[in-house]
Amino acid sequence: MPMEHLNQRLGIPGIARFDEGEGGLARLTLTTPDAAAEIYLHGAHVTQYRRRGQPPVLWMSRKSWFEPTRPIRGGVPVIFPWFGARTGEAPPGAASPNHGFARLMVWHPDAVVQERDEVRALFSLHPTASTRATWPYEFELRFTVTLAPGCLRMTLEVENTDAKPFRFEEALHTYFTVGDVRQVKVHGLEGASYLDKVANGPVRQPAQPITVAGETDRLYTGTTAECVLDDASLGRRISVRKRGSNSTVVWNPWTAKAAAMPDFDDHEWPGMICIETANAAADAVTLPPGETHVMEAEIA
Ligand code: TA6
């Protein structure tokens, strides 16, 4: 849809505006007195959230791709219907991109609503011939991004519009800007169990906050805890509250993995950490026909 039609249909002067972002991809910018956010229709991908006068809350790689066939690196990739590498059976020859197909597709902008001092944008995603070829289920995804005083709220609804149940994984794979990842502490997951993707095994988090001193890739399961990112070098604390999510992923690629990613500059890994709101592995969701599952992350 041409940009001017989007702005005619959904734009709100001074509050919500569509334009051509990086790579010519359609982008929605939301502005309130308190903050601003940017969302690309490609992947319904939130690429920025910042409070007035403060450093950005979300991290973006300076080498991110902005191409229709590739994921944006940074911000909040919307992960569905599998997390990480696809497991289990897949139709022969089916495309099984890492972290599923939702972040590689253009979502439909359905509405932009301003209510009092909040503004929210609603997006939806439906099956296509290519999703059906790789994942033979009927669904509707609805993603709502709310810019409210002091916080960013993201709500992912998965509706099973099929006649049979399906099982899915999902994540709001949020990249946070930090001053120096080697000086951060992540509170909230003390004592929780996690799958350590680096050591390849189950581990229990000791009764102390998470610190990062090397490649860190952990899937905490069975936890609904709020996390607090304590960033000593930027002198700020960011809370990640969630509902409808039983998994939290904490990731920093460190030097080798950062160097191995072409869309991730070799020297920018100290400036980021992912704290991801998810349902993955043992926490995957099985959804009966006609039912809707809601997962929400609130960043403050
Ligand atoms: O969330 C952590 C993780 O699963 C890591 O294993 C790493 O693969 C990261 O996601 C990024 O994946 P991507 O496909 O976006 O490069």
PDB file of C-alpha atoms and ligand atoms in Angstrom:
ATOM      1  CA  MET A   1       0.000   0.000   0.000  1.00  0.00           C
ATOM      2  CA  PRO A   2       1.416   3.386  -0.958  1.00  0.00           C
ATOM      3  CA  MET A   3       2.709   5.468   1.906  1.00  0.00           C
ATOM      4  CA  GLU A   4       0.216   8.283   1.448  1.00  0.00           C
ATOM      5  CA  HIS A   5      -2.659   5.801   1.622  1.00  0.00           C
ATOM      6  CA  LEU A   6      -1.237   4.426   4.877  1.00  0.00           C
ATOM      7  CA  ASN A   7      -0.991   7.933   6.293  1.00  0.00           C
ATOM      8  CA  GLN A   8      -4.480   8.840   5.076  1.00  0.00           C
ATOM      9  CA  ARG A   9      -5.961   5.675   6.547  1.00  0.00           C
ATOM     10  CA  LEU A  10      -3.962   5.358   9.776  1.00  0.00           C
ATOM     11  CA  GLY A  11      -1.788   8.435  10.279  1.00  0.00           C
ATOM     12  CA  ILE A  12      -2.404  10.800  13.217  1.00  0.00           C
ATOM     13  CA  PRO A  13      -0.659  14.165  12.748  1.00  0.00           C
ATOM     14  CA  GLY A  14       2.231  14.597  15.173  1.00  0.00           C
ATOM     15  CA  ILE A  15       1.588  11.136  16.683  1.00  0.00           C
ATOM     16  CA  ALA A  16       1.664   8.388  14.049  1.00  0.00           C
ATOM     17  CA  ARG A  17       3.305   8.588  10.662  1.00  0.00           C
ATOM     18  CA  PHE A  18       4.385   6.120   7.993  1.00  0.00           C
ATOM     19  CA  ASP A  19       7.458   6.721   5.885  1.00  0.00           C
ATOM     20  CA  GLU A  20      10.105   4.820   3.957  1.00  0.00           C
ATOM     21  CA  GLY A  21      12.707   3.636   6.435  1.00  0.00           C
ATOM     22  CA  GLU A  22      16.044   1.930   5.813  1.00  0.00           C
ATOM     23  CA  GLY A  23      16.211  -0.126   2.661  1.00  0.00           C
ATOM     24  CA  GLY A  24      13.009   1.583   1.521  1.00  0.00           C
ATOM     25  CA  LEU A  25      10.979  -0.595   3.899  1.00  0.00           C
ATOM     26  CA  ALA A  26       7.712   0.861   5.247  1.00  0.00           C
ATOM     27  CA  ARG A  27       8.112   2.207   8.780  1.00  0.00           C
ATOM     28  CA  LEU A  28       5.650   3.594  11.332  1.00  0.00           C
ATOM     29  CA  THR A  29       6.899   6.154  13.851  1.00  0.00           C
ATOM     30  CA  LEU A  30       4.867   6.707  17.019  1.00  0.00           C
ATOM     31  CA  THR A  31       5.500   9.828  19.078  1.00  0.00           C
ATOM     32  CA  THR A  32       4.144  10.850  22.482  1.00  0.00           C
ATOM     33  CA  PRO A  33       5.288  13.638  24.834  1.00  0.00           C
ATOM     34  CA  ASP A  34       7.232  10.985  26.742  1.00  0.00           C
ATOM     35  CA  ALA A  35       8.838   8.809  24.081  1.00  0.00           C
ATOM     36  CA  ALA A  36       9.082   7.633  20.482  1.00  0.00           C
ATOM     37  CA  ALA A  37       9.037   4.202  18.842  1.00  0.00           C
ATOM     38  CA  GLU A  38       9.598   2.878  15.316  1.00  0.00           C
ATOM     39  CA  ILE A  39       8.054  -0.248  13.839  1.00  0.00           C
ATOM     40  CA  TYR A  40       8.764  -1.697  10.381  1.00  0.00           C
ATOM     41  CA  LEU A  41       5.912  -3.528   8.620  1.00  0.00           C
ATOM     42  CA  HIS A  42       8.605  -6.103   7.726  1.00  0.00           C
ATOM     43  CA  GLY A  43       8.263  -8.508  10.643  1.00  0.00           C
ATOM     44  CA  ALA A  44       6.135  -5.935  12.575  1.00  0.00           C
ATOM     45  CA  HIS A  45       9.629  -5.265  13.865  1.00  0.00           C
ATOM     46  CA  VAL A  46      10.051  -2.661  16.607  1.00  0.00           C
ATOM     47  CA  THR A  47      13.435  -1.111  15.839  1.00  0.00           C
ATOM     48  CA  GLN A  48      13.469   1.726  18.311  1.00  0.00           C
ATOM     49  CA  TYR A  49      12.007   2.794  21.629  1.00  0.00           C
ATOM     50  CA  ARG A  50      13.467   5.767  23.431  1.00  0.00           C
ATOM     51  CA  ARG A  51      12.364   7.993  26.276  1.00  0.00           C
ATOM     52  CA  ARG A  52      12.779  11.706  25.683  1.00  0.00           C
ATOM     53  CA  GLY A  53      16.288  12.842  26.638  1.00  0.00           C
ATOM     54  CA  GLN A  54      17.553   9.307  27.327  1.00  0.00           C
ATOM     55  CA  PRO A  55      19.789   6.881  25.388  1.00  0.00           C
ATOM     56  CA  PRO A  56      17.836   4.378  23.247  1.00  0.00           C
ATOM     57  CA  VAL A  57      16.285   1.495  25.193  1.00  0.00           C
ATOM     58  CA  LEU A  58      16.510  -0.931  22.265  1.00  0.00           C
ATOM     59  CA  TRP A  59      19.724  -1.850  20.475  1.00  0.00           C
ATOM     60  CA  MET A  60      20.134  -1.996  16.709  1.00  0.00           C
ATOM     61  CA  SER A  61      23.152  -3.353  14.874  1.00  0.00           C
ATOM     62  CA  ARG A  62      24.802  -0.752  12.675  1.00  0.00           C
ATOM     63  CA  LYS A  63      25.158  -3.551  10.113  1.00  0.00           C
ATOM     64  CA  SER A  64      21.572  -4.744  10.181  1.00  0.00           C
ATOM     65  CA  TRP A  65      20.039  -5.824   6.911  1.00  0.00           C
ATOM     66  CA  PHE A  66      16.841  -4.101   5.827  1.00  0.00           C
ATOM     67  CA  GLU A  67      15.812  -6.535   3.086  1.00  0.00           C
ATOM     68  CA  PRO A  68      12.524  -8.350   2.467  1.00  0.00           C
ATOM     69  CA  THR A  69      14.160 -11.795   2.663  1.00  0.00           C
ATOM     70  CA  ARG A  70      16.277 -11.241   5.778  1.00  0.00           C
ATOM     71  CA  PRO A  71      15.608 -10.472   9.458  1.00  0.00           C
ATOM     72  CA  ILE A  72      16.408  -7.067  10.909  1.00  0.00           C
ATOM     73  CA  ARG A  73      19.230  -7.340  13.498  1.00  0.00           C
ATOM     74  CA  GLY A  74      18.237  -5.706  16.766  1.00  0.00           C
ATOM     75  CA  GLY A  75      15.068  -4.179  18.210  1.00  0.00           C
ATOM     76  CA  VAL A  76      12.389  -6.811  18.824  1.00  0.00           C
ATOM     77  CA  PRO A  77      12.206  -9.677  16.304  1.00  0.00           C
ATOM     78  CA  VAL A  78       8.814 -11.405  16.552  1.00  0.00           C
ATOM     79  CA  ILE A  79       9.579 -15.118  16.631  1.00  0.00           C
ATOM     80  CA  PHE A  80       6.938 -17.637  15.486  1.00  0.00           C
ATOM     81  CA  PRO A  81       6.186 -20.587  15.076  1.00  0.00           C
ATOM     82  CA  TRP A  82       9.519 -22.112  16.225  1.00  0.00           C
ATOM     83  CA  PHE A  83      12.357 -20.743  18.353  1.00  0.00           C
ATOM     84  CA  GLY A  84      15.938 -21.177  17.104  1.00  0.00           C
ATOM     85  CA  ALA A  85      16.538 -24.099  14.748  1.00  0.00           C
ATOM     86  CA  ARG A  86      13.331 -25.935  13.815  1.00  0.00           C
ATOM     87  CA  THR A  87      12.971 -29.273  15.625  1.00  0.00           C
ATOM     88  CA  GLY A  88      10.634 -32.132  14.832  1.00  0.00           C
ATOM     89  CA  GLU A  89       9.251 -33.130  11.461  1.00  0.00           C
ATOM     90  CA  ALA A  90       9.122 -30.667   8.561  1.00  0.00           C
ATOM     91  CA  PRO A  91       7.621 -31.264   5.105  1.00  0.00           C
ATOM     92  CA  PRO A  92      10.381 -32.360   2.695  1.00  0.00           C
ATOM     93  CA  GLY A  93      12.096 -29.391   1.089  1.00  0.00           C
ATOM     94  CA  ALA A  94      10.233 -26.939   3.318  1.00  0.00           C
ATOM     95  CA  ALA A  95      11.950 -23.676   4.231  1.00  0.00           C
ATOM     96  CA  SER A  96      12.756 -23.725   7.949  1.00  0.00           C
ATOM     97  CA  PRO A  97      14.501 -20.413   8.689  1.00  0.00           C
ATOM     98  CA  ASN A  98      16.013 -19.946  12.152  1.00  0.00           C
ATOM     99  CA  HIS A  99      13.399 -18.486  14.531  1.00  0.00           C
ATOM    100  CA  GLY A 100      10.495 -19.162  12.164  1.00  0.00           C
ATOM    101  CA  PHE A 101       8.927 -17.152   9.348  1.00  0.00           C
ATOM    102  CA  ALA A 102       6.948 -14.360  11.112  1.00  0.00           C
ATOM    103  CA  ARG A 103       9.902 -11.948  11.252  1.00  0.00           C
ATOM    104  CA  LEU A 104      10.498 -12.397   7.516  1.00  0.00           C
ATOM    105  CA  MET A 105       7.003 -11.419   6.405  1.00  0.00           C
ATOM    106  CA  VAL A 106       5.267  -8.076   5.876  1.00  0.00           C
ATOM    107  CA  TRP A 107       2.544  -7.658   8.501  1.00  0.00           C
ATOM    108  CA  HIS A 108      -0.669  -5.768   7.804  1.00  0.00           C
ATOM    109  CA  PRO A 109      -1.163  -2.476   9.686  1.00  0.00           C
ATOM    110  CA  ASP A 110      -4.746  -2.687  11.003  1.00  0.00           C
ATOM    111  CA  ALA A 111      -5.176   0.364  13.224  1.00  0.00           C
ATOM    112  CA  VAL A 112      -3.463   3.151  15.109  1.00  0.00           C
ATOM    113  CA  VAL A 113      -5.357   4.302  18.195  1.00  0.00           C
ATOM    114  CA  GLN A 114      -4.647   7.233  20.474  1.00  0.00           C
ATOM    115  CA  GLU A 115      -6.311   7.119  23.867  1.00  0.00           C
ATOM    116  CA  ARG A 116      -5.446   9.714  26.496  1.00  0.00           C
ATOM    117  CA  ASP A 117      -1.643   9.643  26.765  1.00  0.00           C
ATOM    118  CA  GLU A 118      -1.184   6.262  25.046  1.00  0.00           C
ATOM    119  CA  VAL A 119      -0.861   5.409  21.394  1.00  0.00           C
ATOM    120  CA  ARG A 120      -1.017   1.873  20.073  1.00  0.00           C
ATOM    121  CA  ALA A 121      -0.496   0.286  16.695  1.00  0.00           C
ATOM    122  CA  LEU A 122      -2.099  -3.004  15.715  1.00  0.00           C
ATOM    123  CA  PHE A 123      -0.674  -5.399  13.117  1.00  0.00           C
ATOM    124  CA  SER A 124      -1.799  -8.806  11.865  1.00  0.00           C
ATOM    125  CA  LEU A 125      -0.325 -11.739   9.952  1.00  0.00           C
ATOM    126  CA  HIS A 126      -2.117 -14.547   8.139  1.00  0.00           C
ATOM    127  CA  PRO A 127      -0.925 -17.745   6.417  1.00  0.00           C
ATOM    128  CA  THR A 128       0.358 -17.659   2.851  1.00  0.00           C
ATOM    129  CA  ALA A 129       1.078 -20.437   0.363  1.00  0.00           C
ATOM    130  CA  SER A 130       4.677 -20.504   1.598  1.00  0.00           C
ATOM    131  CA  THR A 131       3.778 -20.679   5.291  1.00  0.00           C
ATOM    132  CA  ARG A 132       1.295 -23.477   4.539  1.00  0.00           C
ATOM    133  CA  ALA A 133       3.997 -25.321   2.617  1.00  0.00           C
ATOM    134  CA  THR A 134       6.297 -25.356   5.621  1.00  0.00           C
ATOM    135  CA  TRP A 135       3.814 -25.237   8.527  1.00  0.00           C
ATOM    136  CA  PRO A 136       0.399 -26.629   7.484  1.00  0.00           C
ATOM    137  CA  TYR A 137      -1.854 -24.752   9.875  1.00  0.00           C
ATOM    138  CA  GLU A 138      -4.367 -21.857   9.717  1.00  0.00           C
ATOM    139  CA  PHE A 139      -3.690 -19.051  12.196  1.00  0.00           C
ATOM    140  CA  GLU A 140      -4.067 -15.343  12.797  1.00  0.00           C
ATOM    141  CA  LEU A 141      -1.317 -13.419  14.587  1.00  0.00           C
ATOM    142  CA  ARG A 142      -2.182 -10.043  16.109  1.00  0.00           C
ATOM    143  CA  PHE A 143       0.626  -7.849  17.427  1.00  0.00           C
ATOM    144  CA  THR A 144      -0.067  -4.651  19.366  1.00  0.00           C
ATOM    145  CA  VAL A 145       2.636  -2.111  20.196  1.00  0.00           C
ATOM    146  CA  THR A 146       1.610   0.376  22.881  1.00  0.00           C
ATOM    147  CA  LEU A 147       3.587   3.497  23.736  1.00  0.00           C
ATOM    148  CA  ALA A 148       2.388   4.461  27.229  1.00  0.00           C
ATOM    149  CA  PRO A 149       3.830   6.881  29.796  1.00  0.00           C
ATOM    150  CA  GLY A 150       7.093   5.348  30.983  1.00  0.00           C
ATOM    151  CA  CYS A 151       6.742   2.043  29.162  1.00  0.00           C
ATOM    152  CA  LEU A 152       6.553   0.128  25.900  1.00  0.00           C
ATOM    153  CA  ARG A 153       4.044  -2.736  25.855  1.00  0.00           C
ATOM    154  CA  MET A 154       4.069  -5.453  23.177  1.00  0.00           C
ATOM    155  CA  THR A 155       1.275  -8.003  22.959  1.00  0.00           C
ATOM    156  CA  LEU A 156       1.380 -11.029  20.681  1.00  0.00           C
ATOM    157  CA  GLU A 157      -1.873 -12.952  20.178  1.00  0.00           C
ATOM    158  CA  VAL A 158      -1.887 -16.283  18.381  1.00  0.00           C
ATOM    159  CA  GLU A 159      -5.319 -17.502  17.278  1.00  0.00           C
ATOM    160  CA  ASN A 160      -5.823 -21.039  16.018  1.00  0.00           C
ATOM    161  CA  THR A 161      -8.245 -20.602  13.124  1.00  0.00           C
ATOM    162  CA  ASP A 162      -7.680 -24.197  12.009  1.00  0.00           C
ATOM    163  CA  ALA A 163      -9.857 -27.221  12.687  1.00  0.00           C
ATOM    164  CA  LYS A 164      -7.008 -29.052  14.438  1.00  0.00           C
ATOM    165  CA  PRO A 165      -4.738 -28.124  17.352  1.00  0.00           C
ATOM    166  CA  PHE A 166      -1.192 -26.921  16.719  1.00  0.00           C
ATOM    167  CA  ARG A 167       1.934 -26.532  18.825  1.00  0.00           C
ATOM    168  CA  PHE A 168       4.119 -23.461  18.504  1.00  0.00           C
ATOM    169  CA  GLU A 169       7.009 -21.609  20.093  1.00  0.00           C
ATOM    170  CA  GLU A 170       7.159 -17.814  20.197  1.00  0.00           C
ATOM    171  CA  ALA A 171       9.357 -14.991  21.428  1.00  0.00           C
ATOM    172  CA  LEU A 172       9.681 -11.241  21.581  1.00  0.00           C
ATOM    173  CA  HIS A 173      13.432 -11.408  21.031  1.00  0.00           C
ATOM    174  CA  THR A 174      14.267  -8.027  22.583  1.00  0.00           C
ATOM    175  CA  TYR A 175      17.732  -6.456  22.168  1.00  0.00           C
ATOM    176  CA  PHE A 176      18.560  -3.887  24.861  1.00  0.00           C
ATOM    177  CA  THR A 177      21.167  -1.121  24.660  1.00  0.00           C
ATOM    178  CA  VAL A 178      23.646  -1.291  27.552  1.00  0.00           C
ATOM    179  CA  GLY A 179      26.746   0.765  28.308  1.00  0.00           C
ATOM    180  CA  ASP A 180      28.930  -2.330  28.785  1.00  0.00           C
ATOM    181  CA  VAL A 181      27.513  -5.848  28.976  1.00  0.00           C
ATOM    182  CA  ARG A 182      30.454  -6.836  31.201  1.00  0.00           C
ATOM    183  CA  GLN A 183      29.084  -4.538  33.903  1.00  0.00           C
ATOM    184  CA  VAL A 184      25.393  -5.434  33.816  1.00  0.00           C
ATOM    185  CA  LYS A 185      23.409  -7.583  36.236  1.00  0.00           C
ATOM    186  CA  VAL A 186      20.113  -9.242  35.333  1.00  0.00           C
ATOM    187  CA  HIS A 187      17.935  -9.796  38.402  1.00  0.00           C
ATOM    188  CA  GLY A 188      14.856 -12.005  38.609  1.00  0.00           C
ATOM    189  CA  LEU A 189      16.048 -15.417  37.464  1.00  0.00           C
ATOM    190  CA  GLU A 190      17.923 -16.407  40.614  1.00  0.00           C
ATOM    191  CA  GLY A 191      17.464 -20.117  41.231  1.00  0.00           C
ATOM    192  CA  ALA A 192      15.696 -20.734  37.916  1.00  0.00           C
ATOM    193  CA  SER A 193      16.675 -23.638  35.648  1.00  0.00           C
ATOM    194  CA  TYR A 194      17.999 -23.022  32.174  1.00  0.00           C
ATOM    195  CA  LEU A 195      19.218 -24.795  29.071  1.00  0.00           C
ATOM    196  CA  ASP A 196      22.722 -23.535  28.453  1.00  0.00           C
ATOM    197  CA  LYS A 197      23.162 -23.385  24.655  1.00  0.00           C
ATOM    198  CA  VAL A 198      26.901 -22.804  25.106  1.00  0.00           C
ATOM    199  CA  ALA A 199      27.644 -25.613  27.581  1.00  0.00           C
ATOM    200  CA  ASN A 200      24.832 -27.685  25.997  1.00  0.00           C
ATOM    201  CA  GLY A 201      23.149 -28.823  29.117  1.00  0.00           C
ATOM    202  CA  PRO A 202      20.699 -28.036  31.894  1.00  0.00           C
ATOM    203  CA  VAL A 203      21.994 -25.715  34.602  1.00  0.00           C
ATOM    204  CA  ARG A 204      20.453 -24.060  37.654  1.00  0.00           C
ATOM    205  CA  GLN A 205      21.019 -20.338  38.057  1.00  0.00           C
ATOM    206  CA  PRO A 206      22.678 -19.756  41.434  1.00  0.00           C
ATOM    207  CA  ALA A 207      20.955 -17.478  43.936  1.00  0.00           C
ATOM    208  CA  GLN A 208      22.579 -14.425  42.367  1.00  0.00           C
ATOM    209  CA  PRO A 209      21.883 -12.153  39.412  1.00  0.00           C
ATOM    210  CA  ILE A 210      23.107 -13.062  35.928  1.00  0.00           C
ATOM    211  CA  THR A 211      26.406 -11.503  34.875  1.00  0.00           C
ATOM    212  CA  VAL A 212      28.035 -11.845  31.436  1.00  0.00           C
ATOM    213  CA  ALA A 213      31.714 -12.759  31.098  1.00  0.00           C
ATOM    214  CA  GLY A 214      31.656 -14.717  27.840  1.00  0.00           C
ATOM    215  CA  GLU A 215      29.232 -15.990  25.188  1.00  0.00           C
ATOM    216  CA  THR A 216      25.929 -16.309  27.002  1.00  0.00           C
ATOM    217  CA  ASP A 217      22.932 -18.118  25.493  1.00  0.00           C
ATOM    218  CA  ARG A 218      20.457 -19.386  28.077  1.00  0.00           C
ATOM    219  CA  LEU A 219      16.867 -20.521  27.810  1.00  0.00           C
ATOM    220  CA  TYR A 220      15.268 -20.241  31.261  1.00  0.00           C
ATOM    221  CA  THR A 221      12.107 -22.338  31.393  1.00  0.00           C
ATOM    222  CA  GLY A 222       9.178 -22.502  33.802  1.00  0.00           C
ATOM    223  CA  THR A 223       9.577 -18.889  34.839  1.00  0.00           C
ATOM    224  CA  THR A 224       7.086 -16.022  34.795  1.00  0.00           C
ATOM    225  CA  ALA A 225       9.475 -13.750  36.674  1.00  0.00           C
ATOM    226  CA  GLU A 226       9.945 -10.071  36.002  1.00  0.00           C
ATOM    227  CA  CYS A 227      13.550  -9.319  35.072  1.00  0.00           C
ATOM    228  CA  VAL A 228      15.450  -6.154  35.921  1.00  0.00           C
ATOM    229  CA  LEU A 229      18.415  -5.174  33.789  1.00  0.00           C
ATOM    230  CA  ASP A 230      20.763  -3.201  36.031  1.00  0.00           C
ATOM    231  CA  ASP A 231      23.109  -1.275  33.766  1.00  0.00           C
ATOM    232  CA  ALA A 232      25.805   0.233  35.970  1.00  0.00           C
ATOM    233  CA  SER A 233      27.653   1.962  33.148  1.00  0.00           C
ATOM    234  CA  LEU A 234      24.586   3.796  31.827  1.00  0.00           C
ATOM    235  CA  GLY A 235      23.264   4.222  35.356  1.00  0.00           C
ATOM    236  CA  ARG A 236      19.802   2.894  34.542  1.00  0.00           C
ATOM    237  CA  ARG A 237      17.552  -0.037  35.394  1.00  0.00           C
ATOM    238  CA  ILE A 238      15.134  -1.451  32.853  1.00  0.00           C
ATOM    239  CA  SER A 239      12.355  -3.806  33.967  1.00  0.00           C
ATOM    240  CA  VAL A 240      10.875  -6.485  31.714  1.00  0.00           C
ATOM    241  CA  ARG A 241       7.482  -7.602  33.001  1.00  0.00           C
ATOM    242  CA  LYS A 242       5.620 -10.307  31.145  1.00  0.00           C
ATOM    243  CA  ARG A 243       2.388 -12.299  31.042  1.00  0.00           C
ATOM    244  CA  GLY A 244       1.537 -15.443  29.118  1.00  0.00           C
ATOM    245  CA  SER A 245       5.230 -16.330  28.929  1.00  0.00           C
ATOM    246  CA  ASN A 246       6.973 -19.172  30.780  1.00  0.00           C
ATOM    247  CA  SER A 247      10.418 -18.829  29.198  1.00  0.00           C
ATOM    248  CA  THR A 248      13.041 -16.100  29.291  1.00  0.00           C
ATOM    249  CA  VAL A 249      16.134 -16.118  27.064  1.00  0.00           C
ATOM    250  CA  VAL A 250      19.323 -14.224  27.910  1.00  0.00           C
ATOM    251  CA  TRP A 251      21.852 -13.818  25.088  1.00  0.00           C
ATOM    252  CA  ASN A 252      25.085 -12.076  24.286  1.00  0.00           C
ATOM    253  CA  PRO A 253      27.155 -13.468  21.400  1.00  0.00           C
ATOM    254  CA  TRP A 254      30.540 -12.207  22.712  1.00  0.00           C
ATOM    255  CA  THR A 255      33.501 -11.929  20.320  1.00  0.00           C
ATOM    256  CA  ALA A 256      33.534 -15.083  18.162  1.00  0.00           C
ATOM    257  CA  LYS A 257      29.789 -15.316  17.498  1.00  0.00           C
ATOM    258  CA  ALA A 258      29.588 -11.566  16.824  1.00  0.00           C
ATOM    259  CA  ALA A 259      32.407 -11.869  14.293  1.00  0.00           C
ATOM    260  CA  ALA A 260      30.596 -14.794  12.650  1.00  0.00           C
ATOM    261  CA  MET A 261      27.449 -12.751  11.963  1.00  0.00           C
ATOM    262  CA  PRO A 262      27.729 -10.537   8.858  1.00  0.00           C
ATOM    263  CA  ASP A 263      24.896  -8.309  10.120  1.00  0.00           C
ATOM    264  CA  PHE A 264      26.540  -7.797  13.507  1.00  0.00           C
ATOM    265  CA  ASP A 265      29.630  -5.589  13.738  1.00  0.00           C
ATOM    266  CA  ASP A 266      32.623  -7.296  15.401  1.00  0.00           C
ATOM    267  CA  HIS A 267      32.972  -4.564  18.034  1.00  0.00           C
ATOM    268  CA  GLU A 268      29.379  -3.833  19.042  1.00  0.00           C
ATOM    269  CA  TRP A 269      28.611  -6.858  21.224  1.00  0.00           C
ATOM    270  CA  PRO A 270      29.571  -5.053  24.512  1.00  0.00           C
ATOM    271  CA  GLY A 271      26.717  -2.609  23.865  1.00  0.00           C
ATOM    272  CA  MET A 272      23.838  -5.076  23.904  1.00  0.00           C
ATOM    273  CA  ILE A 273      22.089  -7.864  25.754  1.00  0.00           C
ATOM    274  CA  CYS A 274      18.955  -9.780  24.785  1.00  0.00           C
ATOM    275  CA  ILE A 275      16.329 -10.489  27.421  1.00  0.00           C
ATOM    276  CA  GLU A 276      13.640 -12.322  25.496  1.00  0.00           C
ATOM    277  CA  THR A 277      10.041 -12.960  26.510  1.00  0.00           C
ATOM    278  CA  ALA A 278       9.193 -16.392  25.131  1.00  0.00           C
ATOM    279  CA  ASN A 279       7.501 -19.761  25.215  1.00  0.00           C
ATOM    280  CA  ALA A 280      10.048 -22.271  23.925  1.00  0.00           C
ATOM    281  CA  ALA A 281      11.180 -25.905  24.350  1.00  0.00           C
ATOM    282  CA  ALA A 282       9.258 -27.437  27.249  1.00  0.00           C
ATOM    283  CA  ASP A 283       7.157 -24.259  27.422  1.00  0.00           C
ATOM    284  CA  ALA A 284       5.935 -24.535  23.810  1.00  0.00           C
ATOM    285  CA  VAL A 285       2.190 -23.860  23.560  1.00  0.00           C
ATOM    286  CA  THR A 286      -0.373 -26.358  22.264  1.00  0.00           C
ATOM    287  CA  LEU A 287      -3.435 -24.426  21.110  1.00  0.00           C
ATOM    288  CA  PRO A 288      -6.808 -26.067  20.436  1.00  0.00           C
ATOM    289  CA  PRO A 289      -8.890 -24.938  17.428  1.00  0.00           C
ATOM    290  CA  GLY A 290     -10.622 -21.614  17.912  1.00  0.00           C
ATOM    291  CA  GLU A 291      -8.546 -20.620  20.923  1.00  0.00           C
ATOM    292  CA  THR A 292      -6.242 -17.620  21.296  1.00  0.00           C
ATOM    293  CA  HIS A 293      -3.008 -17.405  23.301  1.00  0.00           C
ATOM    294  CA  VAL A 294      -1.734 -14.013  24.529  1.00  0.00           C
ATOM    295  CA  MET A 295       1.860 -13.197  25.441  1.00  0.00           C
ATOM    296  CA  GLU A 296       2.885  -9.692  26.537  1.00  0.00           C
ATOM    297  CA  ALA A 297       6.110  -7.927  27.450  1.00  0.00           C
ATOM    298  CA  GLU A 298       6.195  -4.544  29.167  1.00  0.00           C
ATOM    299  CA  ILE A 299       9.479  -2.637  29.151  1.00  0.00           C
ATOM    300  CA  ALA A 300       9.839   0.197  31.622  1.00  0.00           C
TER     301      ALA A 300
HETATM  302  O1  TA6 B   1      17.971 -15.962  21.358  1.00  0.00           O
HETATM  303  C1  TA6 B   1      19.286 -16.433  21.261  1.00  0.00           C
HETATM  304  C2  TA6 B   1      19.471 -17.085  19.905  1.00  0.00           C
HETATM  305  O2  TA6 B   1      18.645 -18.224  19.767  1.00  0.00           O
HETATM  306  C3  TA6 B   1      20.954 -17.412  19.727  1.00  0.00           C
HETATM  307  O3  TA6 B   1      21.177 -18.807  19.754  1.00  0.00           O
HETATM  308  C4  TA6 B   1      21.283 -16.770  18.375  1.00  0.00           C
HETATM  309  O4  TA6 B   1      21.040 -17.687  17.331  1.00  0.00           O
HETATM  310  C5  TA6 B   1      20.289 -15.610  18.373  1.00  0.00           C
HETATM  311  O5  TA6 B   1      19.093 -16.175  18.852  1.00  0.00           O
HETATM  312  C6  TA6 B   1      20.129 -14.875  17.066  1.00  0.00           C
HETATM  313  O6  TA6 B   1      19.546 -15.694  16.091  1.00  0.00           O
HETATM  314  P1  TA6 B   1      19.378 -15.057  14.597  1.00  0.00           P
HETATM  315  O7  TA6 B   1      18.673 -16.100  13.793  1.00  0.00           O
HETATM  316  O8  TA6 B   1      18.541 -13.803  14.766  1.00  0.00           O
HETATM  317  O9  TA6 B   1      20.772 -14.739  14.152  1.00  0.00           O
END
